[in-house]
């Protein structure tokens, strides 16, 4: 039995610059942090050659090509696992539309589990690259690369997305005390609103050319967040989050709504130094 635990994430800045439409023109940069909420994948060997897949529904098929869950299907194809397995997926949070990168975390977790099941030891860079291949290339999702990379690398990282598609990862947390101090300043709330990011990200991708000024500003805020974390200036993070949120709402009118704006207002009125919505 193989069990993987893959973290979910929050972003401190740079979201949107990890889309190919932006980074292929002027490089992207995102600062992300894994959190203590996770998704879990359990892979067990079966006594027959059937494939069982358990999530919000249950699939029982004979061949990989028959699997309806596209992330499971493509992860098995990449890792070479063909049959005789039972796959179960679990999550600490609502698994769709949470804004915490759960789809990419599941993809990384599935790849990690299947690689281990096939007796293959792979590192975080390969897991992230393969997850991007599955979600972006094979499944055609209009998403960026930040979620896959932070799910694979964990911790607090800055990711630079190069024009040629390569990614440079830099671990930012100076020490364990610094991580605790940063964490102590953060509060994460469930808005009771979930959504699928694809339509929002598709529109955002299409409008990249018109939004370059805003995206450049979002990227610069990510560089500032990196410096604040490296220097231990954690009080600056709230201010940067708020600036990021103001710019992000300029990318498309679908990013926020009156309820979310009211939640942001209440947070600021209650003493927050800054606030933003997670995800698209």
Coordinates of C-alpha atoms in Angstrom, one line a residue:
X1 CA 0.0 0.0 0.0
X2 CA 1.3 3.4 -1.0
X3 CA -0.1 6.6 0.7
X4 CA 0.9 10.1 -0.4
X5 CA 0.1 13.3 1.4
X6 CA 0.5 16.4 -0.8
X7 CA 0.0 19.9 0.6
X8 CA -2.4 22.6 -0.6
X9 CA -1.1 26.1 -1.1
X10 CA -1.6 29.9 -0.7
X11 CA 0.0 32.5 -2.9
X12 CA 1.7 35.7 -1.7
X13 CA 2.0 37.3 -5.1
X14 CA 2.7 36.8 -8.8
X15 CA -0.4 34.8 -9.7
X16 CA -1.2 35.1 -13.4
X17 CA 2.4 35.5 -14.4
X18 CA 2.8 31.7 -14.4
X19 CA 0.6 31.4 -17.4
X20 CA 2.5 30.7 -20.7
X21 CA 0.8 33.7 -22.3
X22 CA 2.8 35.9 -19.9
X23 CA 6.0 34.1 -19.1
X24 CA 6.9 33.3 -22.7
X25 CA 7.0 37.0 -23.3
X26 CA 8.6 38.4 -20.2
X27 CA 9.2 35.7 -17.6
X28 CA 7.0 35.1 -14.6
X29 CA 7.6 35.0 -10.8
X30 CA 5.4 33.7 -8.0
X31 CA 5.8 33.4 -4.3
X32 CA 3.9 30.5 -2.8
X33 CA 3.6 28.6 0.5
X34 CA 2.4 25.1 1.2
X35 CA -0.1 24.9 4.1
X36 CA -1.0 22.3 6.7
X37 CA -4.1 21.1 4.7
X38 CA -3.5 18.3 2.2
X39 CA -4.9 15.8 -0.2
X40 CA -4.2 12.1 0.1
X41 CA -3.8 9.3 -2.5
X42 CA -3.9 5.7 -1.5
X43 CA -2.8 3.1 -4.1
X44 CA -3.1 -0.6 -3.3
X45 CA -2.4 -3.7 -5.3
X46 CA -5.4 -5.8 -6.2
X47 CA -5.8 -9.6 -6.3
X48 CA -7.0 -9.3 -9.9
X49 CA -6.2 -7.1 -13.0
X50 CA -9.1 -4.7 -12.5
X51 CA -8.7 -1.0 -11.8
X52 CA -10.8 0.6 -9.1
X53 CA -10.9 4.3 -8.7
X54 CA -12.6 5.9 -5.6
X55 CA -13.4 9.6 -5.4
X56 CA -16.8 11.4 -5.4
X57 CA -17.8 8.4 -7.5
X58 CA -16.5 4.9 -8.0
X59 CA -15.1 3.5 -11.2
X60 CA -14.4 -0.2 -12.0
X61 CA -12.7 -0.8 -15.3
X62 CA -10.4 -3.3 -17.0
X63 CA -8.1 -0.9 -18.9
X64 CA -6.4 2.5 -18.2
X65 CA -8.1 4.0 -21.3
X66 CA -11.5 3.4 -19.8
X67 CA -10.9 5.5 -16.7
X68 CA -13.1 8.6 -16.7
X69 CA -11.0 10.5 -14.1
X70 CA -8.5 12.2 -16.4
X71 CA -5.9 12.9 -13.8
X72 CA -5.8 9.3 -12.6
X73 CA -5.8 8.0 -16.2
X74 CA -2.9 10.2 -17.4
X75 CA -0.9 9.7 -14.2
X76 CA -1.1 5.9 -14.8
X77 CA -0.1 6.4 -18.4
X78 CA 3.0 8.5 -17.6
X79 CA 4.2 6.2 -14.8
X80 CA 3.5 2.9 -16.7
X81 CA 1.0 1.5 -14.1
X82 CA -1.4 -0.5 -16.3
X83 CA -3.8 -2.5 -14.1
X84 CA -4.3 -4.4 -10.9
X85 CA -4.6 -1.4 -8.6
X86 CA -7.2 0.4 -6.4
X87 CA -6.9 4.1 -6.1
X88 CA -8.6 6.2 -3.4
X89 CA -8.5 10.0 -3.2
X90 CA -9.3 12.0 -0.1
X91 CA -9.0 15.7 0.8
X92 CA -8.9 17.9 3.9
X93 CA -11.0 20.5 2.1
X94 CA -13.7 20.7 -0.6
X95 CA -11.7 19.2 -3.5
X96 CA -13.0 21.5 -6.3
X97 CA -13.0 25.2 -6.4
X98 CA -11.4 26.0 -3.1
X99 CA -8.7 28.3 -4.6
X100 CA -5.9 26.2 -2.9
X101 CA -4.7 24.3 -5.9
X102 CA -6.3 21.0 -5.0
X103 CA -6.4 19.7 -8.6
X104 CA -2.6 20.1 -9.0
X105 CA -2.0 18.7 -5.6
X106 CA -4.0 15.6 -6.5
X107 CA -2.0 15.3 -9.8
X108 CA 1.3 15.5 -8.0
X109 CA 0.1 13.1 -5.3
X110 CA -1.1 10.6 -7.9
X111 CA 2.2 10.7 -9.8
X112 CA 4.2 10.3 -6.6
X113 CA 2.0 7.3 -5.5
X114 CA 2.2 5.6 -8.9
X115 CA 5.9 6.2 -9.3
X116 CA 6.4 4.6 -5.8
X117 CA 4.1 1.8 -6.7
X118 CA 6.2 1.1 -9.8
X119 CA 9.4 1.2 -7.7
X120 CA 10.5 4.5 -9.2
X121 CA 12.1 7.2 -7.0
X122 CA 11.7 10.7 -8.6
X123 CA 12.3 14.2 -7.3
X124 CA 10.0 17.2 -6.9
X125 CA 11.1 18.8 -10.2
X126 CA 10.1 15.8 -12.2
X127 CA 6.8 15.4 -10.3
X128 CA 6.0 19.1 -11.0
X129 CA 7.0 18.8 -14.7
X130 CA 4.9 15.7 -15.2
X131 CA 1.9 17.3 -13.4
X132 CA 2.1 20.3 -15.7
X133 CA 2.2 18.0 -18.7
X134 CA -0.9 16.2 -17.5
X135 CA -3.0 19.2 -16.6
X136 CA -1.9 21.7 -19.3
X137 CA -0.7 19.6 -22.3
X138 CA -2.8 16.4 -22.0
X139 CA -6.0 17.7 -20.4
X140 CA -5.9 21.2 -22.0
X141 CA -6.6 23.1 -18.8
X142 CA -6.0 26.9 -19.1
X143 CA -3.9 27.1 -16.0
X144 CA -0.4 28.1 -15.0
X145 CA 2.4 26.2 -13.4
X146 CA 2.6 27.5 -9.9
X147 CA 0.2 25.0 -8.2
X148 CA 2.1 22.0 -9.5
X149 CA 5.5 23.3 -8.4
X150 CA 4.5 24.3 -4.8
X151 CA 2.7 21.0 -4.4
X152 CA 5.8 19.1 -5.3
X153 CA 8.4 21.3 -3.5
X154 CA 6.4 22.3 -0.4
X155 CA 7.6 24.9 2.1
X156 CA 7.8 28.6 1.1
X157 CA 9.2 29.1 -2.4
X158 CA 9.8 31.6 -5.1
X159 CA 9.3 30.2 -8.6
X160 CA 10.7 31.9 -11.7
X161 CA 9.0 30.9 -14.9
X162 CA 11.4 31.2 -17.8
X163 CA 10.6 32.0 -21.4
X164 CA 11.6 28.6 -22.6
X165 CA 9.2 26.9 -20.1
X166 CA 11.8 25.9 -17.6
X167 CA 11.2 26.8 -13.9
X168 CA 13.7 27.9 -11.3
X169 CA 12.8 27.1 -7.6
X170 CA 14.2 29.0 -4.6
X171 CA 13.3 28.0 -1.0
X172 CA 12.7 31.2 0.9
X173 CA 12.0 30.3 4.5
X174 CA 15.2 31.2 6.4
X175 CA 14.6 28.8 9.4
X176 CA 11.9 27.0 11.4
X177 CA 11.3 30.0 13.7
X178 CA 10.8 32.3 10.7
X179 CA 8.2 29.8 9.3
X180 CA 6.3 29.8 12.6
X181 CA 6.4 33.6 12.8
X182 CA 5.1 34.0 9.2
X183 CA 2.4 31.4 9.9
X184 CA 1.3 33.2 13.1
X185 CA 0.4 36.3 11.1
X186 CA -1.9 34.5 8.6
X187 CA -5.5 33.6 8.8
X188 CA -7.3 31.5 6.2
X189 CA -11.1 31.5 5.9
X190 CA -13.5 29.4 3.9
X191 CA -15.9 31.8 2.1
X192 CA -18.4 29.0 1.5
X193 CA -18.1 29.9 -2.2
X194 CA -16.5 27.4 -4.6
X195 CA -16.0 27.8 -8.4
X196 CA -14.1 26.2 -11.3
X197 CA -11.2 28.4 -12.3
X198 CA -11.1 27.3 -16.0
X199 CA -13.4 30.0 -17.4
X200 CA -11.8 32.8 -15.4
X201 CA -8.3 31.7 -16.3
X202 CA -9.3 31.3 -20.0
X203 CA -10.5 34.9 -20.1
X204 CA -7.5 36.1 -18.2
X205 CA -5.2 34.3 -20.6
X206 CA -6.9 35.8 -23.6
X207 CA -6.6 39.3 -22.1
X208 CA -2.9 38.9 -21.2
X209 CA -1.8 41.5 -23.9
X210 CA -4.2 44.1 -22.6
X211 CA -3.3 43.4 -18.9
X212 CA 0.5 43.4 -19.2
X213 CA 0.8 46.6 -17.0
X214 CA -1.2 45.0 -14.2
X215 CA 0.6 41.6 -14.5
X216 CA 4.0 43.4 -14.4
X217 CA 2.8 45.1 -11.2
X218 CA 1.7 41.7 -9.7
X219 CA 5.1 40.2 -10.5
X220 CA 6.9 43.1 -8.9
X221 CA 4.9 42.6 -5.8
X222 CA 6.0 39.0 -5.7
X223 CA 9.6 40.1 -5.8
X224 CA 8.8 42.4 -2.9
X225 CA 7.2 39.5 -1.0
X226 CA 10.3 37.4 -1.6
X227 CA 12.5 40.2 -0.1
X228 CA 10.1 40.6 2.9
X229 CA 10.2 36.9 3.7
X230 CA 14.0 36.6 3.2
X231 CA 14.5 39.6 5.5
X232 CA 12.0 38.4 8.1
X233 CA 9.9 41.6 7.5
X234 CA 6.6 39.6 7.8
X235 CA 4.5 42.7 8.7
X236 CA 4.9 43.8 5.1
X237 CA 3.2 40.7 3.7
X238 CA -0.3 42.0 4.5
X239 CA 0.3 45.2 2.7
X240 CA 1.6 43.4 -0.3
X241 CA -1.3 41.0 -0.3
X242 CA -3.7 43.9 -0.4
X243 CA -1.9 45.6 -3.3
X244 CA -1.9 42.3 -5.2
X245 CA -5.6 41.9 -4.7
X246 CA -6.3 45.4 -6.0
X247 CA -4.3 44.7 -9.2
X248 CA -5.7 41.2 -9.6
X249 CA -9.2 42.5 -9.7
X250 CA -8.2 44.6 -12.8
X251 CA -7.5 41.4 -14.8
X252 CA -11.2 40.4 -15.3
X253 CA -14.5 41.3 -13.7
X254 CA -15.1 37.7 -12.8
X255 CA -12.4 37.5 -10.1
X256 CA -14.5 39.1 -7.3
X257 CA -18.1 39.8 -6.5
X258 CA -20.1 41.9 -4.0
X259 CA -19.9 39.1 -1.3
X260 CA -16.2 38.7 -1.6
X261 CA -15.7 42.4 -1.6
X262 CA -17.7 42.7 1.6
X263 CA -15.6 39.9 3.2
X264 CA -12.5 41.8 2.3
X265 CA -13.9 45.0 3.8
X266 CA -14.8 43.3 7.0
X267 CA -11.3 41.8 7.3
X268 CA -9.7 45.2 6.9
X269 CA -12.2 46.8 9.3
X270 CA -11.4 44.2 11.9
X271 CA -7.6 44.9 11.9
X272 CA -6.1 43.0 9.0
X273 CA -3.1 44.6 7.3
X274 CA -4.2 43.1 4.0
X275 CA -6.3 40.4 2.5
X276 CA -6.9 38.6 -0.8
X277 CA -8.9 35.8 -2.2
X278 CA -7.0 32.5 -2.9
X279 CA -7.0 31.1 -6.4
X280 CA -8.4 32.5 -9.6

